[in-house]
Amino acid sequence: FDVTFSTTSGHKVPSTLYGLMFEDINSGDGGLYAELIQNRAFQQVTPGTSAALTAWATLGSASIAVVKSSSPVSTALPNALSFKPTATSGTVGFTNDGYFGIPVTAGWKYTGSFFYRTPTPPATKISSSFTVGLRSTSGTVFTSTTVPFTTSSSWQQATFTFTASSTQTSVTNLFALTVNAATIGELTMEFTLISLFPPTFNNRANGMRVDISEALLAMDPGFFRFPGGNNLEGQTPAQRWAWESTVNSLVDRPGRLGTWGYINTDGLGLYEYLQWIEDMGMEPIMAVFAGYTLNGASVAQNSLQTYITEAINQINFAIGDASSNPQAAIRSAMGHPEPFDLTYIEIGNEDFFSSTTYTNYRWSAFVDALSAEFPQLHYISTSATSGSVPKLTPAPTYWDLHIYSNPNFFINGAFNFDILPRNGLQFFQGEYATTTQNSGATLAYPFIDGSIAEAAYMTGFDRNSDIVFAASYAPLLSSVSSIQWTPDLINFSPNSLILSTSYYVQKLFSVYKGDFYLTSTTNTASSPVQWSVTRDTATSQYFLKRYHSEHCSLHAPIHPASTAGTGTILTAAPGTMNTPTKPTAAVPSNFSFTAGKTITYNAPGLSLSVLVVVS
Ligand SMILES: O=S(=O)(O)O[C@H]1C[C@H](O)[C@@H](O)[C@@H]1CO
């Protein structure tokens, strides 16, 4: 195929073109959010049930139960672990097995804390010490430290650190808190908000997992859409994601039954999202609850004001003036006096399910109120398919599309955006992924056929980045042990990542998006080869991205002649996927080539190549 491209005509590529979509769908607690202790504060559980004790077990002669504390540590955290030795000697206590395991990694400094009290302290105070540490399930102690205490009926918070000196290949490890029963006898004590963090990204307290953050940073992501996705909405308005329940200190956060059927601790709350997004150099695309819930109901028009006010307060938390705005003052007190960078607000999620209420009043009620309050922000309307732009008033200037389909759709869709009007409307492909094979078979992980088909579609994002301002694969992350949606861009275990073939496609397009799209000859839709050419003005490098579903060669003139080029190719046999047992079945490889006035490049079928030449 001959490719010729201009070195002058084209259009700018927005820095937000490629980014990340996130919601807690087996991906926040126990995933991106670095807390290692599962069920750390017994949030939203029913005391006295075995479910309330999820992840907790006794150690030695002791009994534990979750109780509604007679004197809760806070109104948000009414429950506590009630612990009592059932012997008067020996080491006794309790353990937590983490989120499907706890990694023990040499050199890691772990940072922990817990609240404790003695509901009925003995007349003569007892002083002793707790031992906290990490151990194998068979009792080998890898690291530990001691925390002195004196019995008191009021809550105390202990803080501690310990460092692992060895790396355990198994993650089947336990956090343990023990005491010598001989020192306290059969004394009942209460504990809650028992927390243990590994090192976090940018060393942030209450922060994010380092390896996941670094894998995402390597994608050079331009934006981060949060907090959902379905997890924004909940099954009822009472179960929505309500920003105010996710800020202030952890003892003030009640947690919530998330949309995906498990309790969200909300330790990853609005502040942590915004701080991490800033640390990662991304732009937030922040969603606000817009009155639609996943039971199919919409908040009535005359009851919407509560949620409009909540959205205004959520935005003020992020960008308000801390000296005059109460919500911004919370942000400042949490450690960020200056406003966060924020440009994009998404009104709801997939409101096409409720197109009448969104079209009739919810969109306009929110946009009218929010743009009056924050005229400088851009408001994104939601819908789903790439069908027709919804009839909304005021007419949206940004529109979020979602599409999940098979390889043929994405290969045939390479020109879907070429035909859309240039009338000021900017498109956000907020969610997309190959979720089934052409046969209709489901996918446990992305496979090379689907990932390369996504690449064909993404050459369309490059070419149409004058009207596509953002695009993100979804879902981004999932635990390998608790999965509700497949495939996902990255799967994780407690100490490893599975970077999918689609992860590498997303990374190659994002890292080589350049900042200027160069007009080139194009192929026809559903052709076996599609390409796009972009340039990075700062380094004057050209990036030629080529999707190949069949073996073919490329013939491209380079002006001015360039001597050498470097390339990256992702290719594999049909059906190949990266899995927990074969995490690197298909990874990109680099190569170099000599350029001249033209490049002749032969590529195998089922491949994505990026050729880089310096002009
Ligand atoms: O069942 S769906 O509506 O397709 O769920 C999808 C769309 C929704 O925005 C997101 O939360 C979810 C998976 O990414």
mmCIF file of N, CA, C and O and ligand atoms in Angstrom, residues 21 23 25 225 228-233 259-260 294 349-350 352-353 400 402 404 431-432 473-476 485 488, ligand 1:
data_model
loop_
_atom_site.group_PDB
_atom_site.id
_atom_site.type_symbol
_atom_site.label_atom_id
_atom_site.label_comp_id
_atom_site.label_asym_id
_atom_site.label_seq_id
_atom_site.Cartn_x
_atom_site.Cartn_y
_atom_site.Cartn_z
ATOM 1 N N MET A 21 -10.663 5.343 31.632
ATOM 2 C CA MET A 21 -12.004 5.346 32.244
ATOM 3 C C MET A 21 -11.937 4.451 33.472
ATOM 4 O O MET A 21 -11.412 3.332 33.389
ATOM 5 N N GLU A 23 -13.928 3.047 37.225
ATOM 6 C CA GLU A 23 -14.944 2.980 38.280
ATOM 7 C C GLU A 23 -14.571 1.774 39.119
ATOM 8 O O GLU A 23 -13.771 0.916 38.685
ATOM 9 N N ILE A 25 -15.087 -1.477 39.839
ATOM 10 C CA ILE A 25 -15.745 -2.708 39.370
ATOM 11 C C ILE A 25 -14.693 -3.791 39.564
ATOM 12 O O ILE A 25 -13.941 -4.124 38.655
ATOM 13 N N ARG A 225 -11.486 9.484 33.547
ATOM 14 C CA ARG A 225 -12.926 9.620 33.791
ATOM 15 C C ARG A 225 -13.276 8.808 35.038
ATOM 16 O O ARG A 225 -12.936 7.638 35.123
ATOM 17 N N GLY A 228 -17.508 6.804 37.664
ATOM 18 C CA GLY A 228 -18.227 5.791 36.877
ATOM 19 C C GLY A 228 -18.890 6.482 35.716
ATOM 20 O O GLY A 228 -18.874 7.704 35.638
ATOM 21 N N GLY A 229 -19.506 5.722 34.805
ATOM 22 C CA GLY A 229 -19.774 4.279 34.865
ATOM 23 C C GLY A 229 -20.908 3.979 35.844
ATOM 24 O O GLY A 229 -21.395 4.838 36.587
ATOM 25 N N ASN A 230 -21.363 2.762 35.752
ATOM 26 C CA ASN A 230 -22.527 2.363 36.549
ATOM 27 C C ASN A 230 -22.337 2.657 38.028
ATOM 28 O O ASN A 230 -23.293 2.929 38.747
ATOM 29 N N ASN A 231 -21.063 2.647 38.510
ATOM 30 C CA ASN A 231 -20.869 2.809 39.949
ATOM 31 C C ASN A 231 -21.156 4.223 40.427
ATOM 32 O O ASN A 231 -21.213 4.483 41.617
ATOM 33 N N LEU A 232 -21.372 5.134 39.467
ATOM 34 C CA LEU A 232 -21.808 6.492 39.828
ATOM 35 C C LEU A 232 -23.265 6.456 40.274
ATOM 36 O O LEU A 232 -23.687 7.244 41.125
ATOM 37 N N GLU A 233 -24.046 5.526 39.696
ATOM 38 C CA GLU A 233 -25.507 5.640 39.774
ATOM 39 C C GLU A 233 -26.119 4.854 40.926
ATOM 40 O O GLU A 233 -26.968 5.343 41.635
ATOM 41 N N THR A 259 -22.540 -0.279 43.095
ATOM 42 C CA THR A 259 -23.428 -0.807 42.054
ATOM 43 C C THR A 259 -23.080 -2.237 41.683
ATOM 44 O O THR A 259 -23.919 -3.017 41.273
ATOM 45 N N TRP A 260 -21.817 -2.591 41.858
ATOM 46 C CA TRP A 260 -21.367 -3.912 41.404
ATOM 47 C C TRP A 260 -21.470 -4.957 42.508
ATOM 48 O O TRP A 260 -20.790 -5.978 42.483
ATOM 49 N N LEU A 294 -30.028 2.652 38.416
ATOM 50 C CA LEU A 294 -29.987 1.469 37.560
ATOM 51 C C LEU A 294 -31.182 0.554 37.780
ATOM 52 O O LEU A 294 -31.301 -0.476 37.130
ATOM 53 N N ASN A 349 -24.374 9.064 33.390
ATOM 54 C CA ASN A 349 -23.696 7.955 32.718
ATOM 55 C C ASN A 349 -24.743 7.158 31.954
ATOM 56 O O ASN A 349 -25.751 6.768 32.522
ATOM 57 N N GLU A 350 -24.491 6.997 30.623
ATOM 58 C CA GLU A 350 -25.384 6.164 29.803
ATOM 59 C C GLU A 350 -26.853 6.491 30.024
ATOM 60 O O GLU A 350 -27.672 5.625 30.313
ATOM 61 N N PHE A 352 -28.952 7.141 27.978
ATOM 62 C CA PHE A 352 -29.855 6.724 26.913
ATOM 63 C C PHE A 352 -30.872 5.727 27.452
ATOM 64 O O PHE A 352 -31.969 5.585 26.942
ATOM 65 N N PHE A 353 -30.511 5.055 28.576
ATOM 66 C CA PHE A 353 -31.494 4.134 29.168
ATOM 67 C C PHE A 353 -32.737 4.903 29.587
ATOM 68 O O PHE A 353 -33.823 4.376 29.686
ATOM 69 N N ASP A 400 -20.558 11.811 24.994
ATOM 70 C CA ASP A 400 -19.864 10.575 25.346
ATOM 71 C C ASP A 400 -20.573 9.383 24.705
ATOM 72 O O ASP A 400 -21.746 9.145 24.945
ATOM 73 N N HIS A 402 -20.506 5.146 23.972
ATOM 74 C CA HIS A 402 -19.979 3.872 24.452
ATOM 75 C C HIS A 402 -20.291 2.801 23.421
ATOM 76 O O HIS A 402 -21.388 2.792 22.866
ATOM 77 N N TYR A 404 -19.450 -1.534 22.806
ATOM 78 C CA TYR A 404 -18.789 -2.809 23.055
ATOM 79 C C TYR A 404 -19.214 -3.729 21.924
ATOM 80 O O TYR A 404 -20.413 -3.858 21.657
ATOM 81 N N GLU A 431 -16.175 4.815 26.399
ATOM 82 C CA GLU A 431 -16.003 3.384 26.685
ATOM 83 C C GLU A 431 -16.041 2.647 25.358
ATOM 84 O O GLU A 431 -16.913 2.920 24.536
ATOM 85 N N TYR A 432 -15.092 1.770 25.129
ATOM 86 C CA TYR A 432 -15.142 0.893 23.966
ATOM 87 C C TYR A 432 -14.218 -0.276 24.228
ATOM 88 O O TYR A 432 -13.241 -0.158 24.981
ATOM 89 N N TYR A 473 -10.581 2.994 26.579
ATOM 90 C CA TYR A 473 -10.991 1.598 26.653
ATOM 91 C C TYR A 473 -11.667 1.397 28.015
ATOM 92 O O TYR A 473 -11.320 2.057 28.999
ATOM 93 N N ALA A 474 -12.655 0.491 28.044
ATOM 94 C CA ALA A 474 -13.260 0.183 29.344
ATOM 95 C C ALA A 474 -13.691 -1.272 29.388
ATOM 96 O O ALA A 474 -14.007 -1.840 28.340
ATOM 97 N N PRO A 475 -13.706 -1.905 30.598
ATOM 98 C CA PRO A 475 -13.191 -1.367 31.849
ATOM 99 C C PRO A 475 -11.659 -1.401 31.882
ATOM 100 O O PRO A 475 -11.026 -2.165 31.155
ATOM 101 N N LEU A 476 -11.105 -0.603 32.767
ATOM 102 C CA LEU A 476 -9.653 -0.443 32.828
ATOM 103 C C LEU A 476 -8.984 -1.581 33.588
ATOM 104 O O LEU A 476 -7.930 -2.070 33.188
ATOM 105 N N TRP A 485 -16.713 -8.381 34.981
ATOM 106 C CA TRP A 485 -16.805 -7.924 33.599
ATOM 107 C C TRP A 485 -15.514 -8.319 32.902
ATOM 108 O O TRP A 485 -14.433 -8.029 33.410
ATOM 109 N N ASP A 488 -10.845 -6.992 30.420
ATOM 110 C CA ASP A 488 -10.413 -5.747 31.045
ATOM 111 C C ASP A 488 -9.036 -5.392 30.504
ATOM 112 O O ASP A 488 -8.270 -6.281 30.137
HETATM 113 O O1 LIG B 1 -23.910 -3.028 31.618
HETATM 114 S S1 LIG B 1 -23.348 -1.830 30.974
HETATM 115 O O2 LIG B 1 -24.227 -0.691 31.021
HETATM 116 O O3 LIG B 1 -22.885 -2.127 29.593
HETATM 117 O O4 LIG B 1 -22.114 -1.483 31.821
HETATM 118 C C1 LIG B 1 -21.003 -0.846 31.247
HETATM 119 C C2 LIG B 1 -21.370 0.536 30.815
HETATM 120 C C3 LIG B 1 -21.219 1.348 32.074
HETATM 121 O O5 LIG B 1 -21.030 2.735 31.853
HETATM 122 C C4 LIG B 1 -19.989 0.743 32.751
HETATM 123 O O6 LIG B 1 -20.136 0.933 34.133
HETATM 124 C C5 LIG B 1 -20.048 -0.736 32.411
HETATM 125 C C6 LIG B 1 -18.750 -1.429 32.089
HETATM 126 O O7 LIG B 1 -17.751 -0.619 31.596
#
